[in-house]
Amino acid sequence: MTQSISLDFEVLSGLYTGLRGKAPVGDSLIGSGLDADMIFVEQGLAPHHLRIIPQRDSIEVEALAAGISVDGHESITSGERVSVPLPAIVHVGAMSIRWSTQDFPQAGPSNRSRGSIVALSLLLLSSVAIGTVSTIFAPTDSAVALSTDSLPVAEVAAKPAINHYEASGADGIAELLRHEIERRGLLDIKVGSGPGVVTAEGTVTPNLVAKWQEIQQWFDHQTNGTPTLVNAVAVKEEKAPSSIAVQAVWRGSEPYLLIGGQKYFVGALLSNGWTVDRIEDGRVLLSRNGRFAALPY
């Protein structure tokens, strides 16, 4: 019976607040390990923390580690299994997850605030090659998560058998996404691919958030959800560039800067990612992503 039941879930607290979708059909192993069915990192979860077993109008929560509780019940000890009616809210680590089926009403949307984090909303199946994207998970003090309110609902399907066609298709879609990102001027987003997934990591400034969301909508329209886009792009304020060690300045008909023995003309890209916009008396005007900064020399 449980093999044909798929639960709806919504994350109410933690880094993944607002993430919602359908869990894989049947039992779901939840944890931080790469072989879990539903993977949540940086949330205080053990590699295998709990298992959710769907029933017709309830779920069984099997605790595989400590620190699990359900609204209206005592804490569940490791090794214990309890049955709770749907809808149910399970608390584990730093997360609270609401479980339900379409037959049960949903509560109103959560208004809890989001922390200062890199966007880590990754939900993958254990059959997906995580190694291609696992390096993108790193917290930072100056980044905040992109809001999921205007983005498509996450959909987690049953574990498919990945084949070479899917991997090849992901590579092609990744290349299309890379060209679209470059065309729209989002210079700090890197695109990768793996079997069944396309990954995007990096940062955008607040004024480019709308562009990035439009690109995600374009991606969904082009792919119809296959392959999955793993979004690890964070919003980050652009810092002013540090001072540059200018050795000499030529302000003739074709002005340039001499830095480290190399000439940089107007329009040249510096190693810090900023572009030489103008060379003026006593200062250099640099530009990046629509922002300008004046540095003295």
Coordinates of C-alpha atoms in Angstrom, one line a residue:
M1 CA 0.0 0.0 0.0
T2 CA 2.8 2.5 0.9
Q3 CA 4.5 2.0 -2.4
S4 CA 1.7 3.9 -4.2
I5 CA 1.5 6.8 -1.7
S6 CA 3.4 10.1 -2.3
L7 CA 3.4 12.7 0.4
D8 CA 3.4 16.5 0.0
F9 CA 6.0 18.3 2.2
E10 CA 6.7 21.9 3.1
V11 CA 9.7 23.1 5.1
L12 CA 8.6 25.6 7.8
S13 CA 11.9 26.5 9.4
G14 CA 15.6 26.4 8.8
L15 CA 17.7 27.2 5.8
Y16 CA 15.2 25.6 3.4
T17 CA 12.1 27.6 4.7
G18 CA 9.5 27.8 2.0
L19 CA 10.7 24.7 0.0
R20 CA 7.8 22.4 -0.8
G21 CA 7.0 19.6 -3.2
K22 CA 6.3 15.9 -3.4
A23 CA 8.4 13.3 -1.7
P24 CA 9.4 10.1 -3.5
V25 CA 6.7 7.5 -3.7
G26 CA 7.0 5.1 -0.7
D27 CA 9.3 5.3 2.2
S28 CA 11.6 8.4 2.4
L29 CA 15.0 8.2 4.2
I30 CA 16.0 11.8 5.3
G31 CA 19.4 13.0 6.4
S32 CA 22.6 14.7 5.4
G33 CA 24.2 11.7 3.8
L34 CA 24.6 11.5 0.0
D35 CA 22.7 8.1 0.0
A36 CA 19.6 9.5 1.6
D37 CA 16.4 9.9 -0.4
M38 CA 16.0 13.6 0.7
I39 CA 19.2 15.4 1.5
F40 CA 19.3 18.5 3.7
V41 CA 22.7 19.9 4.6
E42 CA 23.8 22.4 7.3
Q43 CA 20.8 21.5 9.4
G44 CA 22.2 19.4 12.2
L45 CA 21.0 16.1 10.6
A46 CA 22.8 12.8 10.9
P47 CA 23.6 11.1 7.6
H48 CA 20.5 8.9 8.2
H49 CA 18.3 10.8 10.7
L50 CA 14.8 9.5 10.2
R51 CA 12.5 7.6 7.8
I52 CA 9.0 8.7 6.8
I53 CA 6.7 5.8 6.0
P54 CA 3.4 6.9 4.4
Q55 CA 0.1 5.2 5.2
R56 CA -3.4 6.0 3.8
D57 CA -4.3 8.8 6.3
S58 CA -1.2 8.9 8.5
I59 CA 2.6 8.5 8.5
E60 CA 5.0 6.4 10.6
V61 CA 8.0 8.3 11.8
E62 CA 11.0 6.1 12.4
A63 CA 13.8 7.7 14.4
L64 CA 17.2 6.7 13.3
A65 CA 19.0 9.3 15.4
A66 CA 18.1 11.6 18.4
G67 CA 16.5 15.0 18.3
I68 CA 13.1 14.2 16.6
S69 CA 9.7 15.3 17.8
V70 CA 6.2 15.6 16.3
D71 CA 3.6 18.3 17.2
G72 CA 1.3 16.8 19.8
H73 CA 3.7 14.0 20.8
E74 CA 6.6 13.5 23.0
S75 CA 10.1 13.4 21.6
I76 CA 10.9 10.2 19.6
T77 CA 13.9 8.3 20.8
S78 CA 16.4 6.7 18.4
G79 CA 15.1 3.4 17.2
E80 CA 11.5 4.2 18.0
R81 CA 8.7 4.3 15.5
V82 CA 5.4 6.2 16.0
S83 CA 2.3 6.6 13.9
V84 CA 0.7 10.1 13.6
P85 CA -2.3 11.3 11.6
L86 CA -1.9 13.7 8.7
P87 CA -1.3 16.5 8.3
A88 CA 1.7 16.3 10.7
I89 CA 4.6 18.6 11.5
V90 CA 7.9 16.8 12.3
H91 CA 10.8 18.7 14.0
V92 CA 14.3 17.4 13.3
G93 CA 17.6 19.3 13.7
A94 CA 17.0 22.9 12.8
M95 CA 14.1 22.1 10.6
S96 CA 10.3 21.7 10.8
I97 CA 8.6 19.9 8.0
R98 CA 4.9 19.6 7.4
W99 CA 3.7 16.4 5.8
S100 CA 0.3 15.9 4.2
T101 CA -1.5 14.5 1.2
Q102 CA -3.8 16.4 -1.2
D103 CA -6.7 15.0 0.7
F104 CA -5.9 17.2 3.7
P105 CA -6.0 21.0 4.0
Q106 CA -2.8 23.0 4.2
A107 CA -2.2 25.7 6.8
G108 CA -1.3 29.2 5.7
P109 CA 2.2 30.1 4.3
S110 CA 5.0 30.5 6.8
N111 CA 6.1 34.0 7.6
R112 CA 9.3 33.0 9.4
S113 CA 12.3 35.1 8.4
R114 CA 15.2 33.7 6.5
G115 CA 18.8 33.6 7.9
S116 CA 21.9 35.0 6.4
I117 CA 23.1 32.1 4.2
V118 CA 24.1 30.9 0.8
A119 CA 21.1 29.5 -1.0
L120 CA 21.4 25.8 -0.1
S121 CA 17.9 24.6 -1.2
L122 CA 19.1 21.3 -2.6
L123 CA 16.8 18.3 -2.7
L124 CA 18.2 15.4 -4.6
L125 CA 17.6 11.7 -5.1
S126 CA 20.3 9.2 -3.9
S127 CA 20.7 8.0 -7.5
V128 CA 21.8 11.4 -8.7
A129 CA 25.6 11.9 -9.0
I130 CA 26.0 14.4 -6.1
G131 CA 29.7 14.6 -6.5
T132 CA 29.4 17.1 -9.3
V133 CA 27.6 19.6 -7.1
S134 CA 28.6 18.9 -3.5
T135 CA 31.3 21.6 -3.5
I136 CA 28.8 24.4 -3.8
F137 CA 27.6 24.1 -0.2
A138 CA 29.5 26.7 2.0
P139 CA 28.0 29.3 4.4
T140 CA 29.0 32.9 4.1
D141 CA 28.4 35.9 6.4
S142 CA 27.4 38.3 3.6
A143 CA 25.0 36.3 1.5
V144 CA 21.3 35.8 1.9
A145 CA 19.1 33.1 0.3
L146 CA 17.0 33.9 -2.8
S147 CA 13.3 33.9 -2.0
T148 CA 11.4 30.8 -3.2
D149 CA 8.1 32.6 -3.1
S150 CA 8.1 33.5 -6.9
L151 CA 9.9 30.3 -8.0
P152 CA 8.3 27.0 -9.1
V153 CA 7.5 24.4 -6.5
A154 CA 10.1 21.8 -6.0
E155 CA 9.1 18.4 -7.4
V156 CA 10.8 15.2 -6.2
A157 CA 10.0 12.2 -8.4
A158 CA 10.6 8.5 -7.8
K159 CA 14.2 7.5 -8.2
P160 CA 14.8 7.0 -11.9
A161 CA 17.4 4.9 -13.7
I162 CA 19.9 7.5 -15.0
N163 CA 21.0 6.7 -18.6
H164 CA 23.6 8.2 -21.0
Y165 CA 20.9 10.1 -22.9
E166 CA 19.9 12.0 -19.8
A167 CA 23.5 12.9 -19.0
S168 CA 24.1 14.1 -22.5
G169 CA 20.8 16.2 -22.4
A170 CA 21.9 17.8 -19.2
D171 CA 25.2 18.8 -20.7
G172 CA 23.4 20.5 -23.7
I173 CA 20.9 22.3 -21.4
A174 CA 23.8 23.5 -19.2
E175 CA 25.5 25.0 -22.2
L176 CA 22.3 26.8 -23.2
L177 CA 21.9 28.1 -19.7
R178 CA 25.5 29.3 -19.6
H179 CA 25.0 31.3 -22.8
E180 CA 21.7 32.8 -21.5
I181 CA 23.4 33.8 -18.2
E182 CA 26.3 35.4 -20.1
R183 CA 23.9 37.2 -22.5
R184 CA 22.0 38.7 -19.5
G185 CA 25.2 39.9 -17.9
L186 CA 25.3 37.7 -14.8
L187 CA 29.0 37.3 -14.6
D188 CA 29.4 35.6 -11.2
I189 CA 27.3 32.5 -11.9
K190 CA 28.9 29.3 -12.9
V191 CA 27.0 26.5 -14.5
G192 CA 27.7 22.7 -14.3
S193 CA 25.9 19.5 -15.0
G194 CA 25.6 15.9 -13.9
P195 CA 23.4 13.0 -14.7
G196 CA 19.8 14.4 -14.6
V197 CA 20.8 17.8 -13.1
V198 CA 22.1 21.2 -14.1
T199 CA 23.8 23.2 -11.3
A200 CA 24.1 27.0 -10.9
E201 CA 26.4 28.4 -8.2
G202 CA 27.7 31.9 -7.4
T203 CA 26.3 35.2 -6.4
V204 CA 24.1 38.0 -7.8
T205 CA 23.8 41.5 -6.5
P206 CA 20.4 42.7 -5.3
N207 CA 19.7 44.7 -8.4
L208 CA 20.2 41.5 -10.5
V209 CA 17.9 39.2 -8.5
A210 CA 15.0 39.8 -10.9
K211 CA 17.1 38.9 -13.9
W212 CA 18.2 35.6 -12.3
Q213 CA 14.6 34.7 -11.5
E214 CA 13.6 35.4 -15.1
I215 CA 16.4 33.1 -16.3
Q216 CA 15.2 30.4 -13.9
Q217 CA 11.7 30.8 -15.4
W218 CA 13.2 30.6 -18.9
F219 CA 15.0 27.4 -17.9
D220 CA 11.8 25.8 -16.6
H221 CA 10.0 26.8 -19.8
Q222 CA 12.7 25.3 -22.0
T223 CA 13.1 22.0 -20.1
N224 CA 9.7 21.4 -18.5
G225 CA 11.5 20.4 -15.3
T226 CA 13.9 17.9 -16.9
P227 CA 16.8 18.1 -16.1
T228 CA 16.4 19.6 -12.6
L229 CA 18.1 22.9 -12.0
V230 CA 20.0 22.9 -8.7
N231 CA 20.1 26.5 -7.6
A232 CA 22.9 27.5 -5.2
V233 CA 23.1 31.2 -6.2
A234 CA 23.2 33.7 -3.3
V235 CA 22.4 37.4 -3.2
K236 CA 25.4 39.3 -2.2
E237 CA 26.1 43.0 -1.9
E238 CA 28.9 44.0 -4.3
K239 CA 32.0 45.2 -2.4
A240 CA 34.0 48.1 -3.6
P241 CA 37.2 47.0 -5.2
S242 CA 40.4 47.3 -3.3
S243 CA 43.0 49.8 -4.3
I244 CA 45.1 48.9 -7.4
A245 CA 48.9 49.2 -7.5
V246 CA 49.2 51.5 -10.6
Q247 CA 52.9 51.8 -11.7
A248 CA 52.3 54.4 -14.4
V249 CA 49.5 56.1 -16.2
W250 CA 49.5 57.2 -19.9
R251 CA 46.8 59.8 -20.6
G252 CA 47.4 60.3 -24.3
S253 CA 45.0 59.6 -27.2
E254 CA 44.7 56.0 -26.0
P255 CA 45.1 56.1 -22.2
Y256 CA 46.2 53.1 -20.3
L257 CA 47.3 51.9 -16.8
L258 CA 50.5 50.0 -16.2
I259 CA 49.9 47.4 -13.5
G260 CA 52.3 44.7 -12.8
G261 CA 54.2 45.5 -16.0
Q262 CA 51.0 45.0 -18.1
K263 CA 49.1 47.7 -20.0
Y264 CA 45.3 48.0 -19.2
F265 CA 43.4 50.2 -21.7
V266 CA 39.9 51.5 -21.3
G267 CA 37.6 48.5 -21.4
A268 CA 40.1 46.1 -20.0
L269 CA 39.1 43.6 -17.4
L270 CA 41.2 43.6 -14.2
S271 CA 41.9 40.5 -12.2
N272 CA 39.4 41.5 -9.6
G273 CA 36.6 41.3 -12.1
W274 CA 36.2 45.1 -12.5
T275 CA 36.5 46.8 -15.9
V276 CA 38.5 50.0 -16.6
D277 CA 35.7 52.5 -17.5
R278 CA 37.6 55.8 -17.5
I279 CA 41.1 57.0 -16.7
E280 CA 41.0 60.5 -15.2
D281 CA 43.5 62.8 -13.5
G282 CA 44.3 61.2 -10.2
R283 CA 41.7 58.4 -10.3
V284 CA 40.5 55.5 -12.3
L285 CA 36.7 54.8 -12.7
L286 CA 35.9 51.1 -12.6
S287 CA 32.6 49.4 -13.5
R288 CA 31.1 46.0 -12.8
N289 CA 27.5 44.8 -13.1
G290 CA 26.1 48.3 -13.5
R291 CA 28.1 49.7 -10.5
F292 CA 30.9 52.2 -10.6
A293 CA 33.8 52.8 -8.2
A294 CA 36.5 55.5 -8.3
L295 CA 40.0 54.5 -7.1
P296 CA 42.8 57.0 -6.7
Y297 CA 46.2 56.4 -8.0

